[in-house]
mmCIF file of C-alpha atoms in Angstrom:
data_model
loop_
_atom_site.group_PDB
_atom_site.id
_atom_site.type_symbol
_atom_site.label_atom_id
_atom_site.label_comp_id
_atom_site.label_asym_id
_atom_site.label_seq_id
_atom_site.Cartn_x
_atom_site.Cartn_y
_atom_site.Cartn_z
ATOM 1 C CA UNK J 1 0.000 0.000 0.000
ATOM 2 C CA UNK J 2 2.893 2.480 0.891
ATOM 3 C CA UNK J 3 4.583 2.096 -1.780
ATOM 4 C CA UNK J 4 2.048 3.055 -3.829
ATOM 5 C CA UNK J 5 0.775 5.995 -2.015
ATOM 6 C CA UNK J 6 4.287 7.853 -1.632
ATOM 7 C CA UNK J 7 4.838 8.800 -5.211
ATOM 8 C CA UNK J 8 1.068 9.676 -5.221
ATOM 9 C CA UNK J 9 1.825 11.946 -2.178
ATOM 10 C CA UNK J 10 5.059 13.178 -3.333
ATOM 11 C CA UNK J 11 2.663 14.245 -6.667
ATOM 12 C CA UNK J 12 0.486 16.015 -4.682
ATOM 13 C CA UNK J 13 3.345 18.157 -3.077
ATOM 14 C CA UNK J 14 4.671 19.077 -6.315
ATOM 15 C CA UNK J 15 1.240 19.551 -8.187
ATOM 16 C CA UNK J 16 0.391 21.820 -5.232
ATOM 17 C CA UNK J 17 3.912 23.947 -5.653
ATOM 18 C CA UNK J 18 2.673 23.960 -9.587
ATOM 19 C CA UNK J 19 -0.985 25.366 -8.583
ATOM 20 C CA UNK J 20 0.477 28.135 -6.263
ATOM 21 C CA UNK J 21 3.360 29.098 -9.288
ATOM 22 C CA UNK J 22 -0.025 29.647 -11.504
ATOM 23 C CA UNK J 23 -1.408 32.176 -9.553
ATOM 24 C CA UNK J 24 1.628 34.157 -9.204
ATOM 25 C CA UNK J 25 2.630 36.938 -11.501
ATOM 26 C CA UNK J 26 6.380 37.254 -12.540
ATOM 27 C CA UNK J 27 5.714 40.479 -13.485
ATOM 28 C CA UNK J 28 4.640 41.267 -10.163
ATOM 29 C CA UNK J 29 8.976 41.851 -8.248
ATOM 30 C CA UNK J 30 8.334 42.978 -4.686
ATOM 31 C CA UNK J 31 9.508 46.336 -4.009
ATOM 32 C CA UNK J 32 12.670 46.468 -1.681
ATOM 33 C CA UNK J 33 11.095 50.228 -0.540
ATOM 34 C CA UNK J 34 8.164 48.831 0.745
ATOM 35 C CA UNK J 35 7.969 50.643 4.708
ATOM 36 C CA UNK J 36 11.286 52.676 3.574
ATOM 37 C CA UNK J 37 11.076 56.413 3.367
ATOM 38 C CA UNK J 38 10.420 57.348 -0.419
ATOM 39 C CA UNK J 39 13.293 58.908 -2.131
ATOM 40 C CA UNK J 40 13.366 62.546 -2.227
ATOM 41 C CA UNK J 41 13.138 64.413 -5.413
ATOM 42 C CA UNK J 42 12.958 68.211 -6.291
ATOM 43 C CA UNK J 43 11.481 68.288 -10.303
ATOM 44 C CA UNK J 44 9.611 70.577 -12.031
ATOM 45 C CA UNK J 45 6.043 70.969 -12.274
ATOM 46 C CA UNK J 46 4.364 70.430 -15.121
ATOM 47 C CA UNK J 47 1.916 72.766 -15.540
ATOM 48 C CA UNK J 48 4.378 75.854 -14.563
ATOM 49 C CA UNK J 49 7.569 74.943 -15.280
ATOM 50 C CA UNK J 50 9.034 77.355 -12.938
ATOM 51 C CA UNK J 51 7.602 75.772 -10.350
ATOM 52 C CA UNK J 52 8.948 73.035 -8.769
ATOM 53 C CA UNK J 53 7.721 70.552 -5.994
ATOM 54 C CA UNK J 54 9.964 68.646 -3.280
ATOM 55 C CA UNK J 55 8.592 65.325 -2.163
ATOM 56 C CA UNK J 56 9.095 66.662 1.571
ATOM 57 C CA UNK J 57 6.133 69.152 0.311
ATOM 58 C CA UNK J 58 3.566 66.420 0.982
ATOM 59 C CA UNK J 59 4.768 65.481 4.905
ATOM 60 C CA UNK J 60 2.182 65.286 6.734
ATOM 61 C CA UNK J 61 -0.382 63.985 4.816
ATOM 62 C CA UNK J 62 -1.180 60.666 2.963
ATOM 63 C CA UNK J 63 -1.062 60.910 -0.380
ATOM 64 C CA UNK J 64 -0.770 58.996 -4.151
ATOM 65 C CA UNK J 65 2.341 59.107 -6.260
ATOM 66 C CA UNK J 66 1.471 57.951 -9.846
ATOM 67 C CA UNK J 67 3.809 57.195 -12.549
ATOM 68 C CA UNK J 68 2.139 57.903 -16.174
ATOM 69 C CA UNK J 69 3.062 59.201 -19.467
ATOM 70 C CA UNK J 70 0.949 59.929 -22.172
ATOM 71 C CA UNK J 71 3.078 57.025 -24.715
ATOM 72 C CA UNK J 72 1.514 54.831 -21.996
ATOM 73 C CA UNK J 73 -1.108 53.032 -23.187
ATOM 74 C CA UNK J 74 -2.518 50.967 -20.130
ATOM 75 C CA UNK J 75 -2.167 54.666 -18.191
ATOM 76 C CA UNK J 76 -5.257 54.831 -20.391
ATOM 77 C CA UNK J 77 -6.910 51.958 -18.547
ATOM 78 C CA UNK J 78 -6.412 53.374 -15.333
ATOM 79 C CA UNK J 79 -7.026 56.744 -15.720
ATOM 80 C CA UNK J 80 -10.596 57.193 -15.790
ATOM 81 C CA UNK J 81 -10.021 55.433 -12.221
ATOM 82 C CA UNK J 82 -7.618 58.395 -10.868
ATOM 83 C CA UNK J 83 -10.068 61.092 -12.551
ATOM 84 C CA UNK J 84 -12.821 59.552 -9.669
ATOM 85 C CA UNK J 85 -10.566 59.033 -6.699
ATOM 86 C CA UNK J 86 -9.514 62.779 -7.090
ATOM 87 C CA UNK J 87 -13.235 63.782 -7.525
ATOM 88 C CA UNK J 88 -13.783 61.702 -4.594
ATOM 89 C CA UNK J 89 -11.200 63.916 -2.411
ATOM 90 C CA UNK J 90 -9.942 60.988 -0.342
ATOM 91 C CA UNK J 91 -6.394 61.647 -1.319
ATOM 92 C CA UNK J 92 -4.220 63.825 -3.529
ATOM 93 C CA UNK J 93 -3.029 62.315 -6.043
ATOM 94 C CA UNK J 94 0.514 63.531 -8.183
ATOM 95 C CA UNK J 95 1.635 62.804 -11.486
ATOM 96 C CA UNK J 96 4.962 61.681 -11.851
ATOM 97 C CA UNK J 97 5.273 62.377 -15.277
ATOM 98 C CA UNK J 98 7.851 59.892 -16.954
ATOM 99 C CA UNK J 99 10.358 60.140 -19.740
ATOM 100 C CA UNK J 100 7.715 62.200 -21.623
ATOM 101 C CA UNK J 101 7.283 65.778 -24.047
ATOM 102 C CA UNK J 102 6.033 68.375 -22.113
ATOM 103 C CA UNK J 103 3.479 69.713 -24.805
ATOM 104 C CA UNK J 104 2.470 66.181 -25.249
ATOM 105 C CA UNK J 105 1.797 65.739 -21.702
ATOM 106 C CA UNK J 106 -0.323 68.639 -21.242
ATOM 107 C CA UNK J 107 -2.642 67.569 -24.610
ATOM 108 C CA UNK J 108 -2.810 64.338 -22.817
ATOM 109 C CA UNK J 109 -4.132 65.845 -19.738
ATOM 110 C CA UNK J 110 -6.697 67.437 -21.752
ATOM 111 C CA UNK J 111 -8.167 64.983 -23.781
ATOM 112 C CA UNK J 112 -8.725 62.339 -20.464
ATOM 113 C CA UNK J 113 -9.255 64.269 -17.305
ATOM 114 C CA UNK J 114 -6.610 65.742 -15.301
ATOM 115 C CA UNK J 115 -6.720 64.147 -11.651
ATOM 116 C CA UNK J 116 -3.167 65.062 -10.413
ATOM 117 C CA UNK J 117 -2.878 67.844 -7.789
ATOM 118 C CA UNK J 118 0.633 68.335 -9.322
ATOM 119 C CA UNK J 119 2.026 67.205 -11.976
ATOM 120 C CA UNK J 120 5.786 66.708 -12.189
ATOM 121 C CA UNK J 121 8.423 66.345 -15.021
ATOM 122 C CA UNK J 122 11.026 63.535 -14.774
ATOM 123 C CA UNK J 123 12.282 63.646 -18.543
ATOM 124 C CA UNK J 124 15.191 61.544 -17.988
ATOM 125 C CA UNK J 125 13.521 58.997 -15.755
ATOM 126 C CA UNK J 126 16.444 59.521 -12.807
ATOM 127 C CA UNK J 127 13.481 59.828 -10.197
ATOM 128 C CA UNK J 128 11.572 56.687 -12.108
ATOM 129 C CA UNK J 129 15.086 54.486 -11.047
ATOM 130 C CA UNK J 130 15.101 56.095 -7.482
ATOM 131 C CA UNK J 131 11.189 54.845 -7.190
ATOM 132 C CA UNK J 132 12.235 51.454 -9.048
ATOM 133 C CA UNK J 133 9.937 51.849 -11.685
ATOM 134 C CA UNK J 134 10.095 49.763 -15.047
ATOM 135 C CA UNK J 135 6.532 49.349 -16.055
ATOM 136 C CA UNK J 136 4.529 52.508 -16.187
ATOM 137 C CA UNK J 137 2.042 52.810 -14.983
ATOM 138 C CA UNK J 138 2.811 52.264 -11.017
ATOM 139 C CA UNK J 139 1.197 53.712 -8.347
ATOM 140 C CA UNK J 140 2.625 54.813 -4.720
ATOM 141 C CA UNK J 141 0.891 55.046 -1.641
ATOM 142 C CA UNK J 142 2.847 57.334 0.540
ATOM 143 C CA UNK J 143 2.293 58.097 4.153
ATOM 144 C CA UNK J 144 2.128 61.078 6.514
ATOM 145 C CA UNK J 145 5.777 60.180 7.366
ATOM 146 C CA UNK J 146 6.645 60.054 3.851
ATOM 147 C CA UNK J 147 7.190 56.250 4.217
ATOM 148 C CA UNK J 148 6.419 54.194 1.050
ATOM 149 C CA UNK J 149 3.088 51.781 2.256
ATOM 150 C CA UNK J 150 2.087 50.396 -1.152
ATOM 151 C CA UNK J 151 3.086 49.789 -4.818
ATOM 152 C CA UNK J 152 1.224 48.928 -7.541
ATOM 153 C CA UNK J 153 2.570 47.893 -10.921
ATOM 154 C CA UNK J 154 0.313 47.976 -14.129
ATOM 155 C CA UNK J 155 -2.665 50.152 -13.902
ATOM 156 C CA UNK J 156 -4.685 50.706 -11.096
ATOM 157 C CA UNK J 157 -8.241 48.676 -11.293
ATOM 158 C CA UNK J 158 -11.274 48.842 -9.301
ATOM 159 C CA UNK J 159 -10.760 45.937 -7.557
ATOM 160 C CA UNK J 160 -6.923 47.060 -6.257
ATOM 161 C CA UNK J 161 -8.613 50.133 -5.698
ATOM 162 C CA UNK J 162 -11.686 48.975 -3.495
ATOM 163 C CA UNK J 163 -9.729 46.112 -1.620
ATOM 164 C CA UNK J 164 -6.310 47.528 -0.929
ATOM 165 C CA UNK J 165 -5.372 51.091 -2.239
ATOM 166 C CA UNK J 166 -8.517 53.111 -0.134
ATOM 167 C CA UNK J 167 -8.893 50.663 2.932
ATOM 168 C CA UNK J 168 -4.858 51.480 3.342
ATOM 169 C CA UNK J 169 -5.281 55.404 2.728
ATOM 170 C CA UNK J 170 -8.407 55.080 5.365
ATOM 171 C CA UNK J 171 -6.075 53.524 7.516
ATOM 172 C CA UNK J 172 -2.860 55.823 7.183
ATOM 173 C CA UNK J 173 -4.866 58.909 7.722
ATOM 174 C CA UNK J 174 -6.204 57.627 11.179
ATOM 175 C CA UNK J 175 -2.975 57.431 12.004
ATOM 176 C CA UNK J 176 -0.936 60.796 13.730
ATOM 177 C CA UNK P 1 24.920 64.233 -70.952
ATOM 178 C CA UNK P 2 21.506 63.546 -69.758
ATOM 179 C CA UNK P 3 20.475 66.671 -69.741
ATOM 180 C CA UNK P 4 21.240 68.559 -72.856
ATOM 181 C CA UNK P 5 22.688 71.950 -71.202
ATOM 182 C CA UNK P 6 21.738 74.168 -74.679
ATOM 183 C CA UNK P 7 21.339 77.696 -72.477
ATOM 184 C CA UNK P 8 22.130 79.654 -69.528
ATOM 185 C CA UNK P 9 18.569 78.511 -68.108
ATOM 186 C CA UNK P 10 18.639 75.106 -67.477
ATOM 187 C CA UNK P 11 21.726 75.278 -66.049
ATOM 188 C CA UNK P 12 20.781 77.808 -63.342
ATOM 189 C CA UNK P 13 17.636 75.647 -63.444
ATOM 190 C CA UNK P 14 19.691 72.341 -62.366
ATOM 191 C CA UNK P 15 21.779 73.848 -59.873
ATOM 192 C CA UNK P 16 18.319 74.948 -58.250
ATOM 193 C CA UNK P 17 17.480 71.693 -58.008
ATOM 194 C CA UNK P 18 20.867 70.632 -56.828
ATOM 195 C CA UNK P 19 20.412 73.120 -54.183
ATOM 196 C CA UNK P 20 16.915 72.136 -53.291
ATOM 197 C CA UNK P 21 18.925 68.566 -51.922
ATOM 198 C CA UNK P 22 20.730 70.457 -49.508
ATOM 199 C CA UNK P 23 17.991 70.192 -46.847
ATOM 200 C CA UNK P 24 19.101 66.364 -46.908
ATOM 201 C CA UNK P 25 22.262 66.688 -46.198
ATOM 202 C CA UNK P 26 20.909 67.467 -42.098
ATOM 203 C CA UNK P 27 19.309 64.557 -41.945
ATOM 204 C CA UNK P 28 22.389 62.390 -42.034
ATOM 205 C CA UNK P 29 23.764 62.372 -38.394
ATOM 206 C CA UNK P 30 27.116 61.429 -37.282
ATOM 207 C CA UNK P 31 26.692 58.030 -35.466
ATOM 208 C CA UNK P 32 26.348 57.767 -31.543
ATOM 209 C CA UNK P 33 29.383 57.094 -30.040
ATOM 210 C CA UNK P 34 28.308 53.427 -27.985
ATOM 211 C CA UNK P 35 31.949 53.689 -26.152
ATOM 212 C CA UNK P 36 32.579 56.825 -25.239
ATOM 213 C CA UNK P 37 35.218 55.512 -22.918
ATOM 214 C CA UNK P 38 35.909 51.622 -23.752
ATOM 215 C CA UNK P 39 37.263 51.216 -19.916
ATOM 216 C CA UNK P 40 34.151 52.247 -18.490
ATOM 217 C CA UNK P 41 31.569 50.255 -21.279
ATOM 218 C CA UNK P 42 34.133 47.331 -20.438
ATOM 219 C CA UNK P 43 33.112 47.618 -16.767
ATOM 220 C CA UNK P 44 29.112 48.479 -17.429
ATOM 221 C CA UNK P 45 28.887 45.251 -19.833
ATOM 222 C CA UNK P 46 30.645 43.060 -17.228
ATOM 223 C CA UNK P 47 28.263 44.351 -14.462
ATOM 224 C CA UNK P 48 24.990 44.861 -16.835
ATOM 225 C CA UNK P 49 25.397 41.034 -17.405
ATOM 226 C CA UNK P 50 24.667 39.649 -14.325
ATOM 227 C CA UNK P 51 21.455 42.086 -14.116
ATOM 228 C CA UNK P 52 18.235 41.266 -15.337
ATOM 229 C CA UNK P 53 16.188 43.016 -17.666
ATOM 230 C CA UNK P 54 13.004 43.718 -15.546
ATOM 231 C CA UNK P 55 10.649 44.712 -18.633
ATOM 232 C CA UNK P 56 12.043 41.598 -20.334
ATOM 233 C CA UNK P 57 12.633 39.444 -17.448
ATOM 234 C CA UNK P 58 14.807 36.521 -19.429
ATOM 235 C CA UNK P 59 17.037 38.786 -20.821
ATOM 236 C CA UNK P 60 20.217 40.133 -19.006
ATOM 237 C CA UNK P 61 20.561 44.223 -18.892
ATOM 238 C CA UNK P 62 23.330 43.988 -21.239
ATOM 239 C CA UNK P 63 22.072 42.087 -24.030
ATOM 240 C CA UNK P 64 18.617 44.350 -23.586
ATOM 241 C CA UNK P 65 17.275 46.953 -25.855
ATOM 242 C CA UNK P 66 14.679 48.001 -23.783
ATOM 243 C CA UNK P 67 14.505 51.267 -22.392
ATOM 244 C CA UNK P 68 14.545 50.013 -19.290
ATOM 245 C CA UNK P 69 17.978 49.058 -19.747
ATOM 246 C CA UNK P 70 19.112 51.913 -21.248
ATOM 247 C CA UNK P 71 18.559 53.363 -18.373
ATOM 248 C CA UNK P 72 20.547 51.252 -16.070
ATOM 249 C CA UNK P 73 22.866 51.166 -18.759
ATOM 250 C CA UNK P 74 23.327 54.465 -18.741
ATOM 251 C CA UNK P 75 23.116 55.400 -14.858
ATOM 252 C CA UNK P 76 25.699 52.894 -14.361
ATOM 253 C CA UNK P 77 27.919 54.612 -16.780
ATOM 254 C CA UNK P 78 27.515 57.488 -14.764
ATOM 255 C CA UNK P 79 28.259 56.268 -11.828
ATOM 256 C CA UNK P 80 31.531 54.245 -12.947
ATOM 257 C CA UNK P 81 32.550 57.738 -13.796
ATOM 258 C CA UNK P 82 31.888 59.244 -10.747
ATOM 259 C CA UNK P 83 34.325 56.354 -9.280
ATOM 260 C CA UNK P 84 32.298 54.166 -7.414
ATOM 261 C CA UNK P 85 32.724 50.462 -6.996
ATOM 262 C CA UNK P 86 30.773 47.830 -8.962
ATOM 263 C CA UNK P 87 29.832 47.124 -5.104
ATOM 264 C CA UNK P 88 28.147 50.178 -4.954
ATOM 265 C CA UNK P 89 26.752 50.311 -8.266
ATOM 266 C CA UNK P 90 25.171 46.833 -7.422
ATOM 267 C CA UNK P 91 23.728 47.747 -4.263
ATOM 268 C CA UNK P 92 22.841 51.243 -5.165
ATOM 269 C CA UNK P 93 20.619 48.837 -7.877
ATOM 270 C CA UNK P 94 19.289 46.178 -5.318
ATOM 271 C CA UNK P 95 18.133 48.564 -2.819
ATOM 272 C CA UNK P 96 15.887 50.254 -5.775
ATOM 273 C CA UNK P 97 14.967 47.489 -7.832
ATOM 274 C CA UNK P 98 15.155 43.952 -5.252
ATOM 275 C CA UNK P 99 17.347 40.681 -5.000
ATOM 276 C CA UNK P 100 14.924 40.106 -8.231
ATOM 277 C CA UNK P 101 17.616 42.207 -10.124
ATOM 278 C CA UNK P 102 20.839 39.664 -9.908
ATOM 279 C CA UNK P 103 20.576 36.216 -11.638
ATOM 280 C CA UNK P 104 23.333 35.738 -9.149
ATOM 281 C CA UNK P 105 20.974 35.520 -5.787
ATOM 282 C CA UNK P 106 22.715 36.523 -2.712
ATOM 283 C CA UNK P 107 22.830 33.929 0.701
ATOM 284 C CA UNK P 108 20.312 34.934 2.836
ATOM 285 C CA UNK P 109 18.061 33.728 5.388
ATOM 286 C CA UNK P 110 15.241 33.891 2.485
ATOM 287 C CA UNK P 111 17.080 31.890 -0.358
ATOM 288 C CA UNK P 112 18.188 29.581 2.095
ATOM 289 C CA UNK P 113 16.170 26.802 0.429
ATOM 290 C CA UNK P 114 17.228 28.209 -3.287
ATOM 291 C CA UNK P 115 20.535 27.080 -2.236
ATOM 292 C CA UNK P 116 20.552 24.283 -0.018
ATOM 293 C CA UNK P 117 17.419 22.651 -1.423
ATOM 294 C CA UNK P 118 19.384 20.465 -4.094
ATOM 295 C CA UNK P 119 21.797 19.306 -1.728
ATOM 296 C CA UNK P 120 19.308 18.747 0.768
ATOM 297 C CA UNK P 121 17.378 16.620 -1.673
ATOM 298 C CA UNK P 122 20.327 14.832 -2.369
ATOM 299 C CA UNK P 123 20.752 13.794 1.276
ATOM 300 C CA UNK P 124 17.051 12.671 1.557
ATOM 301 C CA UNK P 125 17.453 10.757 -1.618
ATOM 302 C CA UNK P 126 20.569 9.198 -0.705
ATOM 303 C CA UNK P 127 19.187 8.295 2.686
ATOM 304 C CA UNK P 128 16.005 6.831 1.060
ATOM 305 C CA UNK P 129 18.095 4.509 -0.727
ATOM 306 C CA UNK P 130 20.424 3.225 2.152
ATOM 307 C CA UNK P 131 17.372 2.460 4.479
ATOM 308 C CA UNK P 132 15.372 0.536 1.513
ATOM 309 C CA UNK P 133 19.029 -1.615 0.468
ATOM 310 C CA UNK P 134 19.607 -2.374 4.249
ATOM 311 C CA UNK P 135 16.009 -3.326 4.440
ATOM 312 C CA UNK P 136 16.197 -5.684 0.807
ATOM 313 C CA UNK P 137 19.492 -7.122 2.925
ATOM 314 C CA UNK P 138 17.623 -8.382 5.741
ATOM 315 C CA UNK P 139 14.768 -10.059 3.451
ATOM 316 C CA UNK P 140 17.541 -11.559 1.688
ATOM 317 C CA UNK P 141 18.851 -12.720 4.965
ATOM 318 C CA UNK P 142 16.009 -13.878 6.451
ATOM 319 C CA UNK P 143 14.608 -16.393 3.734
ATOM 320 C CA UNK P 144 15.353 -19.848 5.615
ATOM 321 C CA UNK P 145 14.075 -23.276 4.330
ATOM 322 C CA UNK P 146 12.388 -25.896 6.670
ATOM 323 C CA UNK P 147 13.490 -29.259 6.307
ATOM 324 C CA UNK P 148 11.072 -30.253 4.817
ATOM 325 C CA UNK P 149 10.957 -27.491 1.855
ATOM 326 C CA UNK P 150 15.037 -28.661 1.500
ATOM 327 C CA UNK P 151 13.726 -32.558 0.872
ATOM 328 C CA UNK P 152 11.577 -31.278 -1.784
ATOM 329 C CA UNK P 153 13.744 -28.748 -3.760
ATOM 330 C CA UNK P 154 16.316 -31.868 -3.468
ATOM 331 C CA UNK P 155 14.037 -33.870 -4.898
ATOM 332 C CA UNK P 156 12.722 -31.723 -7.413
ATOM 333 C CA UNK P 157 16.204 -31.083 -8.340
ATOM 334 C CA UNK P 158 17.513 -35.004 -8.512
ATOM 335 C CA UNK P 159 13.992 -35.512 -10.950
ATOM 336 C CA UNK P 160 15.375 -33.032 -13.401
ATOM 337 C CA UNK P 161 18.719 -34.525 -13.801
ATOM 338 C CA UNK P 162 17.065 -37.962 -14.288
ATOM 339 C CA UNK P 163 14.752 -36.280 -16.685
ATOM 340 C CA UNK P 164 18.037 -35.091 -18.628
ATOM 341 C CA UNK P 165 19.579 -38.239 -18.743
ATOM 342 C CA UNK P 166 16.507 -39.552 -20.898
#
């Protein structure tokens, strides 16, 4: 009987470490700056150049760093979803604006909503390898301590949306 | 002569022309220097090979023509020049990016199992098989015939060579 039901189980074991491998996504690498203080950065903004915004700006409050660029085409998907959250006024939200034209940016904006409190310009993508981003779009959840809580790569859906991104803001903001 | 140059005209005519292809001559640029330095590329390829490509995750950072890896490829150049160590460069990479970055993994309490599993396969395998030949050993041991079994292969044995005879 054993000998019969060991390679069965030792099937078992490996169709199970098979199943799990399914439902993983190698496109999904685990940010080291997960509960690390997000890098600091000093750009310009997009819509007044002159301008420019410090990540330190935003201590003190919770708030949504998004990576786009208007050659993006899944920041298409997504964006409809930022255009609500900011209506919704749960969190700022601002723009990271990646390796893109400014002119081309701003039409961009135009043509699909413009949720980003700020907008900034990182036209060489120097900030992009700070964050560790390599698949626009991605999507930062940043804390009053400026401490990175969440990343999401790919676009933002409803579902990350409903079942992490908003229960975490919800919970950062209760926090002092 | 193609063109028949029978007047003052079509000659200023032609070098019009000729001088309408000038605009052209801008489009050619002089080719992008991929070395600027060959010491520095030398290093950059020798580190960029070990990295992975995260867009296109089977491919190593120097073999890559994916944005992505231009820009490592190109922040590491700038950082070779600014003299720091591949050490740096690599870390400097791993604290942005993950482990997920090296094919090389480093040994840590996490990849423990990545790089002890084999060998601790090995040992169960290896163990397997001692305990099941000591255990055959023992069967082989232990088959002992009663008398009366011995009587019969005897006999069963003297009727063959009787049966060979005839």
């Amino acid at each position: 009987m054993m000998r019969y039901l060991i390679p069965l189980f030792a099937f078992m074991v490996l169709a199970a470490f098979l199943l799990v491998g399914l439902t993983l996504n190698p496109r999904q690498v685990p940010s080291p700056l997960i509960n690390k203080p997000a890098p600091k950065f000093q750009l310009d903004q997009l819509h007044e150049p002159d301008k420019n915004m410090s990540s330190e700006d935003n201590l003190g409050k919770v708030w949504i760093l998004n990576v786009w660029a208007s050659w993006c085409v899944a920041c298409r998907d997504e964006h409809p979803l930022l255009v609500q959250l900011a209506k919704s006024g749960i969190v700022p939200i601002y723009g990271l604006n990646y390796k893109d034209e400014r002119s081309t940016a701003l039409q961009w904006l135009k043509r699909y909503g413009d949720p980003y409190a700020i907008s900034i310009v990182d036209i060489d993508g120097k900030v992009g390898i700070d964050y560790g981003v390599y698949g626009v779009p991605e999507t930062y959840v940043i804390d009053k301590k400026g401490i990175i809580r969440h990343k999401q790569i790919g676009p933002v859906t409803v579902d990350s949306l409903e079942k992490t991104i908003i229960p975490l803001i919800k919970e950062l903001q209760q926090q002092v | 002569m193609i063109y028949p140059l029978n007047g003052v005209i079509k000659v200023t005519k032609l070098v019009f022309l000729l001088l309408l292809l000038i605009p052209l001559a801008g489009w050619a640029k002089e080719a992008i220097p991929v070395a600027e330095d060959p010491e520095v590329e030398k290093r950059m390829l020798a580190l960029t090979m070990d990295l992975r490509c995260l867009v296109c995750q089977n491919e190593p950072i120097s073999d890559s023509r994916a944005e992505f890896s231009n820009d490592i490829r190109r922040e590491i150049r700038e950082q070779i020049k600014a003299d720091k160590t591949d050490e740096e460069i690599v870390q400097f990479l791993v604290d942005r990016y993950g482990d997920f970055i090296l094919y090389n993994p480093p040994m840590k309490p996490t990849t423990i199992l990545l790089w002890f599993g084999p060998i601790l396969l090995f040992v169960i395998a290896l163990g397997a098989l001692i305990v099941h030949l000591r255990r055959r050993r023992v069967q082989v041991g232990e088959i002992s015939l009663s008398p009366e079994q011995l009587a019969q292969a005897e006999a069963l044995l003297d009727e063959e060579k009787k049966g060979k005879k005839v």
